[in-house]
């Protein structure tokens, strides 16, 4: 871990003391989001130190088409770039004419940040001695309303401690913003209209090329010692900026505060000509409700989220803080209500990984949303891919596939591939498999098989076609091989016969064939419709079967394990434990070619297969593969530790499982990979949830029944989680030696606990 | 081949007939350059059809730093992008108020282009019926002065054939230009000053970030039926544009012509405050000399170039045209006088391949410049790399190498790597070997060993260090292996033990060790200096020797050939002859991943090694490898056919050698790879020269002596070439059954012809 300044707390993320070197990391950690928009924890007031400015609107992107390097046939037209949106949070503060800037104060003391996850607000406070020797105590509370998802609220309070003084607030809007990720100072927004009326400010800007229109807006109110005061508002407008200015004379010790209301309305939800009036509505409603009412709404909205999603841990504050941070961030990023949206790997906390949707959603996020939200949320996530099927087929066609074969994009905003690296775009094809795994998991967990005949089957057929076409027949081996791929371990590129890819390819075909049989029997009209639509023939299915039966899997007799890929053993096999600490993380210390030549594994690869298909292998097999691969794994993907935590728990190695759990749950808080300033790792946070539920809790779905194998890390008094299982809520509480289950619902539920059947009646807790 | 509209001619490139679909290809083929600047053959007058505008200044680039995809540790800061420079050739033409635009004329007849290579000018003529039914005959002559390399000259003549009319010329300068290769309409030049005085126009602009300052300039004069006429000049200036307007009333059949003088002066050759006065000097001198005198100078300058560099072919006009086109373009691109410059793969004919210098220079261009220019030109090219040694060491350090190991950049403008694709930048390391091959070739050809103790040895030591550090020891094999490379065949990436790379690595070490011995004996003070400077120890050299002796070379017992790389035979081996024509070129028809999975070879790879190290192998070895690899080669690199032509000739397969020769010499004229509109393949043109000299002529240097094995393609009457060998000029003329040698110089020269010693006395031709 690279930092330990976050103070442990059950419900809050806390930082104390001001250090300029931590500002960018904290900007990530204290980020706010409400599913529709979000922003890094940038200071409202002017700050001349290093900062990474970021405010993001869900679904808004720029189609970057720069051609770095050789353009390869089959590349997408552009790469979706996440855009920093106009700034609405800014408030310049002047005390007796001097600007407040933490980077140039003589002293900053009592600096404190709190992200209150229970109630969904962020507070920052400090006392600063300014160059003019005025001592000011500042407290700022900010939140993005869950209930009114176009609204953000700030309460910026200043007290001049050692003198009477004139305090000027300059709340502003600024659309003259740039991106961190840009070719020099390139701009991506064009300002269309700058408008003020009645102390309300509006800037309408559109993104270049994609032409998303967004109006950012603001209105402020001034309070002295808690009472509203009327001050003159001076107004200055520029081409891309509006500044309102409120000046007040305050006595020593008086508290003056500015309530600023702001946010975005966009043409994804309003007609373009209506944007300003929509913004006015948001402002008028917000101002008339006032800060306190809005904050109360916020607390209630978050209470409802936690009611279902919370995981409690007794006896380990850091672990408790970690899991809640993960659950909080997931809910800040995606709430499941807008089927056009998905879960971006950085959420609203940074720009990296342009595009919103990766295989992360299917491989890691679905279980969390499935178990902690209404069932339709997970179905929405599956439907997102169903709606993109035509584009996935087009995408495969660009690469030379035919007959309705589909390759889902590695990264996308709207179904089109928007990533431009051949070894990823064209070769990391295993992602196709995760689409089908997600369908299977959904069906197994919810029991809702109807998704398959209605939608899933078409996706599965298109994917089976892709796999068949992507194999080559090797005469020498009398097997089907898959050449030139990148597996989940992105620290190897362009390898032959990545075991995970070959395995999931075969499985996709098998699962599609068995689903076809079931649909033929149980949903004959859907079966007819789908066969008609896809033109699938017996002959084609026979071809699939042939590929599935003769799929090649590289295996080492010497080590008695499946090989990650054909030439894995050509590398020098030296465990990570022998790597000097100074060399890690290798993706920051080593050049790419050196990483590729090494045996080090970024994230579960063969073991990812053992995770998805655990029931295909014996525990001994798992152990052998875990013991071979984990020691070579550097876990430099945020998606790595959770899988290993679950597997260590399955092997009964709770101490190791707990270490991986800490690493996944506190990946960002403790900055394990030395990159949190670029943003938090949102999608992997769902993996943290899995580490507890599937890892420690040992939750599986077996033949339509929930089963558990509860264990508890040493030192924990207990932990609890809830599952929304087929419209009933099962709460599980695990303590050393005993596990209790309680059910909210109407039907008794049969579950398995360490292999034994237990019947749980509604509202009658059972302890085992 | 994809086109055949270029009319065969011994000294000219000719096109007849106007076809809009050919415009962009012809813009490449009829490009002009003078070593310092150049431009595509864009029309002077307005053209609303598809066109690729390009005017380039040697050494001027933009540091593109867009991060598409994941940024990899070790990547350079930016990618050098060739920039389209301000337009100085533009002349709008209006006849009776209507703009002349070939895309909208009712009829265009007698359209003809001629690039006169002998004299270095380009002429375009046509008769067009405009929408207003006026019929205009136009003839435009343009050249870029070799003698005054900041000057270009245009003579634009109009005759209205069927009416009296008012003809308006609007010569202009325009710095509001964009790039083909850009993120949408991004601009790379900032205009600093737009100035006019006395009918002279000047626009000074700087490139963003790199801040190259360039002043483009123009002045025009009007002639009626050959006599200068004085007309009023109206002047309009904009932010990024100057237009002068000359209106004349002309009678039917009168010829009105505008002489436009223009070009660039830059701060690479002038102080910034002096740019406009330098431009004025160029203009004043040009105008006072006048078009005819300048054209005469041009003819003389090109005559001097051809005197040394020409290759004549009797009896095959297409072959003659091809080789002259290649020699002409090479001399348009690089004349050897400015040691800061080098030979860009597209010269001044397009933007592709940003950056100016590739391994092409060392692997393909050095022999041409060595034999057709003064010896100092080749030494300048070697010195270019010596001057970049520190940056090559820095570059290797970025990738984790140490102790003065050097990795020369794949692409560079100034010694820094400026290419951003890991499989090229980090893995195509064989380029390092070409640096040493060039030194060896230079020493062998010129006899000037002094370059090694003075400069070359340091380069060779740094490269030997790199190779040693880049190997891994394989216990299993008891050999040194080189993992994760891209060989010359860029249709395979990230492979293990590319034979060419391993072979050249070993050879670099051996050649460095033997050079060290020779320097120690013959240049002891240089030896001491270099050892001191590099800190090279006996122990380190022993380490090199160990690597050299135990280098691993993949070999197939089955096919009895060295394998291109470890897993080459995992691919399906299907000869190119079985590929349907519709699938080629595969780099345009197939997606990249499919290419990588295929066995198809872009350019000589194992055979490149057999080319460089021909004397290490028997003719039988060559034959076996040629017969194995050539049938799998698609020759989609411009650098491919020449090597195969030379080897086919060495194997006595003249018919095949001739086919490859046509393909290399007419690659662009016949557009074999369907991409000539992007620009011509300049560096490969030196390979064409080699195909004749080393291929048909069989020229080698053996123990300091020139040796020949002359052959002649069927149907040729004869061919001749000259070699500047150690300051004497040997002219070789080959006819069926007899070869004559004549020598300009003072010393008799012993040469080998088909293995027999022949003594050539100065000025006494010998026929064998």
mmCIF file of N, CA and C in Angstrom, chain B residues 517-609:
data_model
loop_
_atom_site.group_PDB
_atom_site.id
_atom_site.type_symbol
_atom_site.label_atom_id
_atom_site.label_comp_id
_atom_site.label_asym_id
_atom_site.label_seq_id
_atom_site.Cartn_x
_atom_site.Cartn_y
_atom_site.Cartn_z
ATOM 1 N N UNK B 517 39.420 -4.951 -31.529
ATOM 2 C CA UNK B 517 40.784 -5.479 -31.691
ATOM 3 C C UNK B 517 41.585 -4.669 -32.693
ATOM 4 N N UNK B 518 40.937 -4.379 -33.828
ATOM 5 C CA UNK B 518 41.633 -3.648 -34.878
ATOM 6 C C UNK B 518 41.964 -2.220 -34.410
ATOM 7 N N UNK B 519 41.020 -1.588 -33.729
ATOM 8 C CA UNK B 519 41.271 -0.231 -33.241
ATOM 9 C C UNK B 519 42.403 -0.246 -32.206
ATOM 10 N N UNK B 520 42.394 -1.283 -31.355
ATOM 11 C CA UNK B 520 43.434 -1.369 -30.325
ATOM 12 C C UNK B 520 44.814 -1.394 -30.984
ATOM 13 N N UNK B 521 44.914 -2.127 -32.079
ATOM 14 C CA UNK B 521 46.191 -2.245 -32.766
ATOM 15 C C UNK B 521 46.541 -0.995 -33.558
ATOM 16 N N UNK B 522 45.563 -0.510 -34.321
ATOM 17 C CA UNK B 522 45.886 0.504 -35.315
ATOM 18 C C UNK B 522 45.606 1.927 -34.869
ATOM 19 N N UNK B 523 44.737 2.099 -33.891
ATOM 20 C CA UNK B 523 44.400 3.442 -33.412
ATOM 21 C C UNK B 523 44.434 3.441 -31.888
ATOM 22 N N UNK B 524 45.627 3.172 -31.334
ATOM 23 C CA UNK B 524 45.676 2.966 -29.875
ATOM 24 C C UNK B 524 45.158 4.170 -29.083
ATOM 25 N N UNK B 525 45.365 5.382 -29.578
ATOM 26 C CA UNK B 525 44.910 6.508 -28.747
ATOM 27 C C UNK B 525 43.389 6.613 -28.773
ATOM 28 N N UNK B 526 42.797 6.364 -29.940
ATOM 29 C CA UNK B 526 41.334 6.323 -29.979
ATOM 30 C C UNK B 526 40.811 5.195 -29.090
ATOM 31 N N UNK B 527 41.532 4.072 -29.139
ATOM 32 C CA UNK B 527 41.117 2.919 -28.341
ATOM 33 C C UNK B 527 41.070 3.281 -26.855
ATOM 34 N N UNK B 528 42.113 3.943 -26.415
ATOM 35 C CA UNK B 528 42.166 4.352 -25.011
ATOM 36 C C UNK B 528 41.045 5.331 -24.689
ATOM 37 N N UNK B 529 40.853 6.298 -25.570
ATOM 38 C CA UNK B 529 39.813 7.305 -25.340
ATOM 39 C C UNK B 529 38.437 6.650 -25.230
ATOM 40 N N UNK B 530 38.161 5.749 -26.162
ATOM 41 C CA UNK B 530 36.828 5.140 -26.192
ATOM 42 C C UNK B 530 36.624 4.233 -24.970
ATOM 43 N N UNK B 531 37.667 3.463 -24.600
ATOM 44 C CA UNK B 531 37.536 2.610 -23.420
ATOM 45 C C UNK B 531 37.303 3.438 -22.167
ATOM 46 N N UNK B 532 38.045 4.520 -22.109
ATOM 47 C CA UNK B 532 37.890 5.445 -20.995
ATOM 48 C C UNK B 532 36.454 5.984 -20.926
ATOM 49 N N UNK B 533 36.013 6.454 -22.066
ATOM 50 C CA UNK B 533 34.689 7.092 -22.129
ATOM 51 C C UNK B 533 33.554 6.099 -21.825
ATOM 52 N N UNK B 534 33.712 4.874 -22.335
ATOM 53 C CA UNK B 534 32.612 3.918 -22.204
ATOM 54 C C UNK B 534 32.759 3.024 -20.969
ATOM 55 N N UNK B 535 33.955 3.028 -20.379
ATOM 56 C CA UNK B 535 34.165 2.160 -19.222
ATOM 57 C C UNK B 535 34.063 0.679 -19.561
ATOM 58 N N UNK B 536 34.403 0.338 -20.780
ATOM 59 C CA UNK B 536 34.286 -1.055 -21.217
ATOM 60 C C UNK B 536 35.422 -1.899 -20.611
ATOM 61 N N UNK B 537 35.033 -3.037 -20.045
ATOM 62 C CA UNK B 537 36.044 -3.889 -19.400
ATOM 63 C C UNK B 537 36.173 -5.227 -20.122
ATOM 64 N N UNK B 538 37.263 -5.913 -19.870
ATOM 65 C CA UNK B 538 37.465 -7.268 -20.415
ATOM 66 C C UNK B 538 36.327 -8.184 -19.976
ATOM 67 N N UNK B 539 35.929 -8.001 -18.738
ATOM 68 C CA UNK B 539 34.884 -8.843 -18.190
ATOM 69 C C UNK B 539 33.574 -8.671 -18.961
ATOM 70 N N UNK B 540 33.272 -7.391 -19.270
ATOM 71 C CA UNK B 540 32.033 -7.146 -20.002
ATOM 72 C C UNK B 540 32.102 -7.796 -21.391
ATOM 73 N N UNK B 541 33.272 -7.672 -22.019
ATOM 74 C CA UNK B 541 33.423 -8.266 -23.349
ATOM 75 C C UNK B 541 33.302 -9.788 -23.288
ATOM 76 N N UNK B 542 33.795 -10.352 -22.199
ATOM 77 C CA UNK B 542 33.656 -11.803 -22.048
ATOM 78 C C UNK B 542 32.175 -12.176 -21.982
ATOM 79 N N UNK B 543 31.403 -11.339 -21.327
ATOM 80 C CA UNK B 543 29.958 -11.558 -21.261
ATOM 81 C C UNK B 543 29.331 -11.491 -22.649
ATOM 82 N N UNK B 544 29.763 -10.519 -23.449
ATOM 83 C CA UNK B 544 29.243 -10.431 -24.819
ATOM 84 C C UNK B 544 29.550 -11.720 -25.589
ATOM 85 N N UNK B 545 30.808 -12.146 -25.444
ATOM 86 C CA UNK B 545 31.264 -13.320 -26.199
ATOM 87 C C UNK B 545 30.412 -14.541 -25.841
ATOM 88 N N UNK B 546 30.138 -14.665 -24.564
ATOM 89 C CA UNK B 546 29.303 -15.779 -24.103
ATOM 90 C C UNK B 546 27.934 -15.749 -24.780
ATOM 91 N N UNK B 547 27.342 -14.562 -24.830
ATOM 92 C CA UNK B 547 26.031 -14.432 -25.477
ATOM 93 C C UNK B 547 26.144 -14.768 -26.962
ATOM 94 N N UNK B 548 27.166 -14.244 -27.589
ATOM 95 C CA UNK B 548 27.336 -14.489 -29.022
ATOM 96 C C UNK B 548 27.498 -15.979 -29.305
ATOM 97 N N UNK B 549 28.310 -16.630 -28.494
ATOM 98 C CA UNK B 549 28.582 -18.049 -28.755
ATOM 99 C C UNK B 549 27.377 -18.936 -28.493
ATOM 100 N N UNK B 550 26.562 -18.511 -27.546
ATOM 101 C CA UNK B 550 25.421 -19.362 -27.193
ATOM 102 C C UNK B 550 24.096 -18.767 -27.656
ATOM 103 N N UNK B 551 24.126 -17.971 -28.709
ATOM 104 C CA UNK B 551 22.862 -17.411 -29.190
ATOM 105 C C UNK B 551 22.009 -18.528 -29.776
ATOM 106 N N UNK B 552 20.731 -18.461 -29.510
ATOM 107 C CA UNK B 552 19.801 -19.482 -29.982
ATOM 108 C C UNK B 552 19.214 -19.096 -31.338
ATOM 109 N N UNK B 553 19.152 -20.052 -32.255
ATOM 110 C CA UNK B 553 18.527 -19.818 -33.559
ATOM 111 C C UNK B 553 17.480 -20.893 -33.824
ATOM 112 N N UNK B 554 16.212 -20.484 -33.926
ATOM 113 C CA UNK B 554 15.169 -21.491 -34.154
ATOM 114 C C UNK B 554 15.327 -22.131 -35.532
ATOM 115 N N UNK B 555 15.177 -23.416 -35.581
ATOM 116 C CA UNK B 555 15.442 -24.155 -36.809
ATOM 117 C C UNK B 555 14.399 -25.253 -36.968
ATOM 118 N N UNK B 556 13.969 -25.484 -38.187
ATOM 119 C CA UNK B 556 13.012 -26.558 -38.439
ATOM 120 C C UNK B 556 13.722 -27.722 -39.110
ATOM 121 N N UNK B 557 13.745 -28.833 -38.410
ATOM 122 C CA UNK B 557 14.332 -30.028 -39.028
ATOM 123 C C UNK B 557 13.475 -30.460 -40.219
ATOM 124 N N UNK B 558 12.164 -30.286 -40.040
ATOM 125 C CA UNK B 558 11.251 -30.751 -41.074
ATOM 126 C C UNK B 558 11.517 -30.039 -42.409
ATOM 127 N N UNK B 559 11.652 -28.713 -42.323
ATOM 128 C CA UNK B 559 11.838 -27.947 -43.565
ATOM 129 C C UNK B 559 13.305 -27.616 -43.834
ATOM 130 N N UNK B 560 14.150 -27.920 -42.874
ATOM 131 C CA UNK B 560 15.583 -27.626 -43.019
ATOM 132 C C UNK B 560 15.846 -26.148 -43.252
ATOM 133 N N UNK B 561 15.105 -25.321 -42.545
ATOM 134 C CA UNK B 561 15.341 -23.863 -42.624
ATOM 135 C C UNK B 561 15.327 -23.276 -41.221
ATOM 136 N N UNK B 562 15.997 -22.124 -41.102
ATOM 137 C CA UNK B 562 15.837 -21.352 -39.877
ATOM 138 C C UNK B 562 14.407 -20.855 -39.829
ATOM 139 N N UNK B 563 13.846 -20.869 -38.626
ATOM 140 C CA UNK B 563 12.460 -20.429 -38.490
ATOM 141 C C UNK B 563 12.393 -18.944 -38.201
ATOM 142 N N UNK B 564 11.438 -18.304 -38.818
ATOM 143 C CA UNK B 564 11.272 -16.869 -38.617
ATOM 144 C C UNK B 564 11.137 -16.532 -37.135
ATOM 145 N N UNK B 565 10.511 -17.430 -36.393
ATOM 146 C CA UNK B 565 10.373 -17.258 -34.938
ATOM 147 C C UNK B 565 9.886 -18.575 -34.367
ATOM 148 N N UNK B 566 9.949 -18.684 -33.049
ATOM 149 C CA UNK B 566 9.674 -19.958 -32.400
ATOM 150 C C UNK B 566 8.397 -20.647 -32.863
ATOM 151 N N UNK B 567 7.304 -19.887 -32.931
ATOM 152 C CA UNK B 567 6.038 -20.574 -33.172
ATOM 153 C C UNK B 567 5.519 -20.361 -34.592
ATOM 154 N N UNK B 568 6.429 -20.103 -35.515
ATOM 155 C CA UNK B 568 5.991 -19.860 -36.893
ATOM 156 C C UNK B 568 5.203 -21.043 -37.445
ATOM 157 N N UNK B 569 5.627 -22.235 -37.088
ATOM 158 C CA UNK B 569 4.973 -23.416 -37.662
ATOM 159 C C UNK B 569 3.658 -23.782 -36.978
ATOM 160 N N UNK B 570 3.283 -23.025 -35.923
ATOM 161 C CA UNK B 570 1.942 -23.218 -35.367
ATOM 162 C C UNK B 570 0.876 -22.664 -36.293
ATOM 163 N N UNK B 571 1.326 -21.851 -37.241
ATOM 164 C CA UNK B 571 0.359 -21.265 -38.178
ATOM 165 C C UNK B 571 0.064 -22.227 -39.313
ATOM 166 N N UNK B 572 -1.064 -22.003 -39.966
ATOM 167 C CA UNK B 572 -1.340 -22.773 -41.172
ATOM 168 C C UNK B 572 -0.484 -22.212 -42.299
ATOM 169 N N UNK B 573 0.305 -23.064 -42.915
ATOM 170 C CA UNK B 573 1.227 -22.611 -43.955
ATOM 171 C C UNK B 573 0.572 -22.820 -45.325
ATOM 172 N N UNK B 574 0.071 -21.710 -45.863
ATOM 173 C CA UNK B 574 -0.611 -21.761 -47.169
ATOM 174 C C UNK B 574 0.023 -20.695 -48.056
ATOM 175 N N UNK B 575 0.567 -21.063 -49.205
ATOM 176 C CA UNK B 575 1.300 -20.066 -50.000
ATOM 177 C C UNK B 575 0.403 -18.931 -50.487
ATOM 178 N N UNK B 576 1.003 -17.790 -50.689
ATOM 179 C CA UNK B 576 0.274 -16.608 -51.157
ATOM 180 C C UNK B 576 -0.456 -16.907 -52.455
ATOM 181 N N UNK B 577 0.125 -17.765 -53.273
ATOM 182 C CA UNK B 577 -0.494 -18.064 -54.567
ATOM 183 C C UNK B 577 -1.897 -18.649 -54.405
ATOM 184 N N UNK B 578 -2.186 -19.191 -53.230
ATOM 185 C CA UNK B 578 -3.529 -19.738 -53.018
ATOM 186 C C UNK B 578 -4.509 -18.733 -52.423
ATOM 187 N N UNK B 579 -4.013 -17.524 -52.175
ATOM 188 C CA UNK B 579 -4.896 -16.469 -51.652
ATOM 189 C C UNK B 579 -5.664 -15.852 -52.815
ATOM 190 N N UNK B 580 -6.983 -15.762 -52.698
ATOM 191 C CA UNK B 580 -7.713 -15.092 -53.782
ATOM 192 C C UNK B 580 -7.248 -13.635 -53.917
ATOM 193 N N UNK B 581 -7.242 -13.150 -55.132
ATOM 194 C CA UNK B 581 -6.811 -11.780 -55.395
ATOM 195 C C UNK B 581 -7.663 -10.780 -54.628
ATOM 196 N N UNK B 582 -8.936 -11.141 -54.437
ATOM 197 C CA UNK B 582 -9.849 -10.219 -53.752
ATOM 198 C C UNK B 582 -9.414 -9.954 -52.312
ATOM 199 N N UNK B 583 -8.530 -10.806 -51.791
ATOM 200 C CA UNK B 583 -8.104 -10.648 -50.400
ATOM 201 C C UNK B 583 -6.855 -9.782 -50.264
ATOM 202 N N UNK B 584 -6.363 -9.244 -51.367
ATOM 203 C CA UNK B 584 -5.089 -8.536 -51.275
ATOM 204 C C UNK B 584 -5.220 -7.096 -51.709
ATOM 205 N N UNK B 585 -4.390 -6.192 -51.188
ATOM 206 C CA UNK B 585 -3.405 -6.440 -50.133
ATOM 207 C C UNK B 585 -4.082 -6.784 -48.806
ATOM 208 N N UNK B 586 -3.532 -7.738 -48.103
ATOM 209 C CA UNK B 586 -4.210 -8.175 -46.875
ATOM 210 C C UNK B 586 -4.260 -7.054 -45.843
ATOM 211 N N UNK B 587 -3.315 -6.126 -45.885
ATOM 212 C CA UNK B 587 -3.372 -5.057 -44.880
ATOM 213 C C UNK B 587 -4.522 -4.085 -45.141
ATOM 214 N N UNK B 588 -5.169 -4.205 -46.296
ATOM 215 C CA UNK B 588 -6.376 -3.408 -46.511
ATOM 216 C C UNK B 588 -7.642 -4.265 -46.452
ATOM 217 N N UNK B 589 -7.473 -5.553 -46.640
ATOM 218 C CA UNK B 589 -8.659 -6.401 -46.707
ATOM 219 C C UNK B 589 -8.904 -7.174 -45.407
ATOM 220 N N UNK B 590 -7.900 -7.372 -44.645
ATOM 221 C CA UNK B 590 -8.047 -8.175 -43.427
ATOM 222 C C UNK B 590 -7.849 -7.313 -42.191
ATOM 223 N N UNK B 591 -8.495 -7.730 -41.130
ATOM 224 C CA UNK B 591 -8.240 -7.044 -39.869
ATOM 225 C C UNK B 591 -6.870 -7.475 -39.348
ATOM 226 N N UNK B 592 -6.352 -6.651 -38.484
ATOM 227 C CA UNK B 592 -4.979 -6.846 -38.031
ATOM 228 C C UNK B 592 -4.782 -8.202 -37.347
ATOM 229 N N UNK B 593 -5.738 -8.595 -36.535
ATOM 230 C CA UNK B 593 -5.597 -9.853 -35.808
ATOM 231 C C UNK B 593 -5.538 -11.035 -36.774
ATOM 232 N N UNK B 594 -6.274 -10.917 -37.865
ATOM 233 C CA UNK B 594 -6.262 -12.004 -38.842
ATOM 234 C C UNK B 594 -4.907 -12.066 -39.543
ATOM 235 N N UNK B 595 -4.361 -10.926 -39.842
ATOM 236 C CA UNK B 595 -3.023 -10.883 -40.437
ATOM 237 C C UNK B 595 -2.014 -11.541 -39.493
ATOM 238 N N UNK B 596 -2.110 -11.179 -38.217
ATOM 239 C CA UNK B 596 -1.143 -11.713 -37.256
ATOM 240 C C UNK B 596 -1.249 -13.228 -37.111
ATOM 241 N N UNK B 597 -2.445 -13.748 -37.257
ATOM 242 C CA UNK B 597 -2.628 -15.198 -37.124
ATOM 243 C C UNK B 597 -2.190 -15.947 -38.379
ATOM 244 N N UNK B 598 -2.005 -15.194 -39.461
ATOM 245 C CA UNK B 598 -1.672 -15.849 -40.726
ATOM 246 C C UNK B 598 -0.167 -16.033 -40.856
ATOM 247 N N UNK B 599 0.229 -16.811 -41.834
ATOM 248 C CA UNK B 599 1.663 -17.061 -42.061
ATOM 249 C C UNK B 599 2.259 -16.020 -43.004
ATOM 250 N N UNK B 600 1.472 -15.034 -43.412
ATOM 251 C CA UNK B 600 1.953 -14.153 -44.483
ATOM 252 C C UNK B 600 2.954 -13.127 -43.992
ATOM 253 N N UNK B 601 3.959 -12.930 -44.819
ATOM 254 C CA UNK B 601 5.121 -12.148 -44.442
ATOM 255 C C UNK B 601 5.085 -10.840 -45.218
ATOM 256 N N UNK B 602 5.230 -9.735 -44.507
ATOM 257 C CA UNK B 602 5.111 -8.421 -45.138
ATOM 258 C C UNK B 602 6.321 -8.112 -46.001
ATOM 259 N N UNK B 603 7.488 -8.430 -45.503
ATOM 260 C CA UNK B 603 8.710 -8.077 -46.208
ATOM 261 C C UNK B 603 9.804 -9.037 -45.756
ATOM 262 N N UNK B 604 10.900 -9.038 -46.481
ATOM 263 C CA UNK B 604 12.001 -9.934 -46.155
ATOM 264 C C UNK B 604 12.303 -9.905 -44.667
ATOM 265 N N UNK B 605 12.397 -11.067 -44.054
ATOM 266 C CA UNK B 605 12.688 -11.149 -42.619
ATOM 267 C C UNK B 605 13.887 -12.086 -42.464
ATOM 268 N N UNK B 606 13.669 -13.383 -42.469
ATOM 269 C CA UNK B 606 14.839 -14.272 -42.528
ATOM 270 C C UNK B 606 15.693 -13.883 -43.759
ATOM 271 N N UNK B 607 15.024 -13.586 -44.844
ATOM 272 C CA UNK B 607 15.772 -13.270 -46.074
ATOM 273 C C UNK B 607 16.504 -11.933 -45.986
ATOM 274 N N UNK B 608 16.010 -11.037 -45.129
ATOM 275 C CA UNK B 608 16.765 -9.794 -44.912
ATOM 276 C C UNK B 608 18.121 -10.139 -44.301
ATOM 277 N N UNK B 609 18.129 -11.108 -43.414
ATOM 278 C CA UNK B 609 19.395 -11.564 -42.834
ATOM 279 C C UNK B 609 20.295 -12.184 -43.892
#
